[in-house]
C-alpha angles and dihedrals in degrees: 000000000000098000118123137200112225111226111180139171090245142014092249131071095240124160107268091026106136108227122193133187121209142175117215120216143157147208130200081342098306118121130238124194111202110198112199116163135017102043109129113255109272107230110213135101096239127037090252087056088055089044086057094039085060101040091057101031106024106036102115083056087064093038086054095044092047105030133080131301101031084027138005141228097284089047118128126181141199114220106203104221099183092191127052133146082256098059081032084069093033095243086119136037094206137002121225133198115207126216151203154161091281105033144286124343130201100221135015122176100197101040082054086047090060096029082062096054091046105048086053092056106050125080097184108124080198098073098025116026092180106046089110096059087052118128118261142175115195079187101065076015097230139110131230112232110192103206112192103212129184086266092043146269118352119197116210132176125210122197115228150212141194116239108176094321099318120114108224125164113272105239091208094064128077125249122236138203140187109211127208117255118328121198136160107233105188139002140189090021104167108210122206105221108205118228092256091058099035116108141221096253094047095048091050085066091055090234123128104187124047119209103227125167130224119222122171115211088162097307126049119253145181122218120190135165115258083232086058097059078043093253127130131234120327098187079065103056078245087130132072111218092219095055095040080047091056092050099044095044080059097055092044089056085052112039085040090055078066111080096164082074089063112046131057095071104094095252126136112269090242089066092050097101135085120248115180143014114215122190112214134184118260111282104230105177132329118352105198118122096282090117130037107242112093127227104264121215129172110206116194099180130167117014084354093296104174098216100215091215128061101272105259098207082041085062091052089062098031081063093041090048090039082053092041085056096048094246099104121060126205114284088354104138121231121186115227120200133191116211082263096060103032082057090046095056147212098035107324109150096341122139132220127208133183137175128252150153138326112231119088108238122239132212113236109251084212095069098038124103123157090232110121109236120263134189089259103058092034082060094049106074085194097062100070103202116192093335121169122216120286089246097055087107094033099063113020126192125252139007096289148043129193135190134177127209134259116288092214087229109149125258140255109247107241101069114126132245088270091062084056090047090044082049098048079050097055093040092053095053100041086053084046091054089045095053087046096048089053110031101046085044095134081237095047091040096048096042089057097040078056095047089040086050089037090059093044102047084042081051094048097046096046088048090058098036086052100040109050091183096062084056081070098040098109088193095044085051089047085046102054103050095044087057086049095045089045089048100049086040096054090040090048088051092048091051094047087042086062099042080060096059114077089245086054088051099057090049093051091051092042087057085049089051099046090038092053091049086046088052099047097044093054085048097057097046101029094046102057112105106241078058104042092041088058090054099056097042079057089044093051095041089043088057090040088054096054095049092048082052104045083047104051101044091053096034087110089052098116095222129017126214099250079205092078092026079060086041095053103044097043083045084057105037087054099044074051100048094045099043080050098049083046097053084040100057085043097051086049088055131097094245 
């Protein structure tokens, strides 16, 4: 893991060139820039006081690592800070400053994500003094990183492996991590957006406020329904970014110009700002992980930066708001996708948050040593080496949790016959998903419950073409069309039941949608009148040509039936008299 990427001032080695060394990661497809050695020394007492110290003195470091042409717009980055008051105490085992295109954050979920596996990885004292005093448990194979962020200690568990003796992180198991304090502050806040800020989507709706809410999951946030900014469905393709970027530059000048919003909730000065502003699709019922479709959210935070995972500390408040409005219970999952990941599709780079408890876990002193684990005392269940208390799962620590997906990278050889079981699990239930995803799509499912009716009714009816008896079985014939009636009755609850359901609903509004663009496509180019009128003149040869044929065929035929002979000419006379009053009404149009 330890391989760096060089970033200096020149091409040359030259005395006062500034020479950094970085590691490039990525979670859910958002990058993270970890910075590890080079960075001049942050002078401050606490690791706010750093912050500060770099904000005011470094800053053209940080404009140089995120901007182009070593980074881009969409660029982050991770500052290690080894000492802080917080590892001083022993409460941490590493600080971290966060980093953007604007400036400096004070919490950022993917960036830990990818810090955890890191830190794990490494075995360079250099970067990370402490990474042999790391929790550990041989037994869940993981480790237990503390990260002391800008908002406070962050929790994160790293699954592990054994290579050759070495503990790195398992890149087919899921990271977790246990937030600080996560709380809504504020819901249902109506914003009156002036004439100079208002934009194009929102006017059209003949609004003038939006109603937006405020959760904290280390970072303030507002979250706000994509109606509500007068924009249609993300999750559709139905938005342009430049336009949602516009809108929601303009709420967070708004909501930010309120800083009443932001104090009050015994946190440092330095956190009372807002950060982001994440759109987010209308919440219809519970929210926790019963369907397969994620909650999608798009964050632009900081100067408009568009975070390409699901924002992991934006998880953190959407579950503390989600709780805070009573659709979320304790502890209930709820899966969070960004436009990446929803496109991407099943559970690729998606996160998934839930809400816990609110005491910080503690590793047992009794079970910590500062021996790095071997093959030996792994294999002895009686030598406990770095282990952290039994209720470490049990009762987590804050208001959030939140986990990434497997990367598919390959692994280490070494692992034991637990870690294949664990992998023919997960595989199982990512095939299962898929199936799911795909199978029990409203389109898939219809199309095979048609195919599955089409075969019975084409059985039926061969059994009873075949078999002239049965046509006079009174209880075959009762039989089969109560089958038939019980069959399309159990089929017709089961879709109404779904149209219940929010994802049903959507459906339901998304086939409205396509129908009525259907509708009015075929409008606009069959009604015009070269076409229609084509299709008239087919539609009259076509009955003439019936008629002649009908005709011809029976002329040596010694009587008719002046019946059809009746039939035929009044059938005529009216296709003739409508096709002419139509013509008629249009001719007397404007058109």
């Amino acid at each position: 893991m330890d391989v760096f990427s060089t970033l200096s001032s020149g091409g040359y080695s030259l005395a006062g060139t500034t020479v950094i060394n970085t590691v490039d990661m990525h979670t859910g497809g958002e990058p993270t820039r970890i910075i590890v050695k080079g960075y001049p020394s942050l002078e401050g007492n606490t690791l706010l006081e750093k912050r500060t110290y770099a904000r005011e003195k470094l800053d053209g470091l940080r404009q140089r690592l995120m901007r182009e042409p070593r980074g881009h717009k969409e660029m982050y980055g991770a500052i290690l800070v080894p000492q802080t008051e917080k590892t001083r105490s022993g409460d941490a085992d590493i600080g971290i400053l966060f980093c953007h295109n604007e400036g400096y954050s004070t919490m950022c979920g993917h960036a830990t994500i990818a810090l955890g596996r890191f830190l794990v990885d490494t075995q360079d004292e250099a970067i990370f003094p402490r990474r042999q005093q790391i929790v550990c448990d041989p037994v869940k194979r993981e480790c237990m990183v503390r990260l002391h962020a800008p908002c406070g200690v962050v929790d994160v568990t790293v699954p592990t492996l054994q290579d050759g003796g070495r503990v790195q992180s398992d890149p087919e198991r899921e990271v977790h991590f246990i937030s600080v304090r996560s709380f809504a502050s504020a819901t249902g806040v109506v914003i009156e957006v002036p004439e100079e800020l208002l934009w194009p989507e929102l006017r059209d709706t003949g609004r003038r406020a939006v109603e937006v809410d405020l959760a904290y999951g280390g970072a303030f946030y507002v979250v706000v329904e994509e109606q509500q900014l007068g924009f249609g469905r993300v999750r559709e393709g139905e938005v342009d970014l430049k336009r949602l970027d516009a809108a929601t530059a303009a709420v967070k000048q708004l909501v930010g110009a309120k800083k009443e919003l932001f104090q009050g909730h015994g946190l440092e000065h330095d956190l009372e700002y807002l950060y982001g502003v994440i759109v987010v699709e209308k919440e219809e019922g519970e929210v926790g992980l019963g369907g397969l479709e994620g909650r999608l959210g798009v964050c632009f935070f900081a100067d408009q930066q568009v975070d390409r995972s699901p924002t992991g500390s934006g998880v953190s408040a959407r579950v503390a708001l989600a709780r805070a409005k009573g659709l979320l219970g304790e502890r209930e999952r709820v899966r969070f996708d960004s436009p990446l990941s929803a496109r991407v599709g099943c559970e690729a780079g998606a996160f998934v948050g839930s809400g816990v408890g609110a005491e910080r876990p503690q590793p047992d002193p009794a079970l910590l040593n500062t021996d790095p684990p071997t093959a030996d005392n792994i294999a002895d269940d009686a030598a406990k080496v770095n282990i952290v208390s039994p209720d470490f799962k049990q009762d987590p620590a804050t208001e959030t949790s939140t986990q990434d997906v497997p990367s598919g990278a390959p692994i280490p050889s070494g692992g034991r016959r637990r870690r294949y079981i664990d992998e023919v699990e997960r595989e199982g239930f990512y095939v299962g998903n898929l199936a799911k995803q795909y199978l029990l799509h409203p389109g898939v499912a219809g199309g095979l419950i048609g195919l599955i009716n089409l075969g019975l009714v084409s059985g039926a009816a061969y059994k009873f073409y075949n078999d002239p008896h049965l046509r006079r079985d009174t209880r075959a014939i009762v039989s089969a069309v109560a089958g038939a009636l019980t069959l399309l009755s159990a089929e017709g609850y089961a879709a109404e039941k779904y149209r219940e359901t929010p994802r049903g609903q959507r459906e339901a509004e998304k086939v409205k949608r396509e129908g009525a663009a259907i509708y009015r496509t075929a409008r606009e180019h069959v009604l015009r009148p070269g076409v229609l009128g084509g299709l008239l003149g087919v539609l009259n040869a076509g009955v003439l040509g019936a008629v002649g044929y009908l005709s011809y065929t029976n002329w040596d035929r010694p009587t008719w039936d002046r019946r059809i002979v009746s039939a035929v000419s009044v059938g005529l006379l009216t296709l003739w008299g409508s096709e002419g009053y139509i013509a008629e009404r249009y001719r007397s149009t404007h058109h």
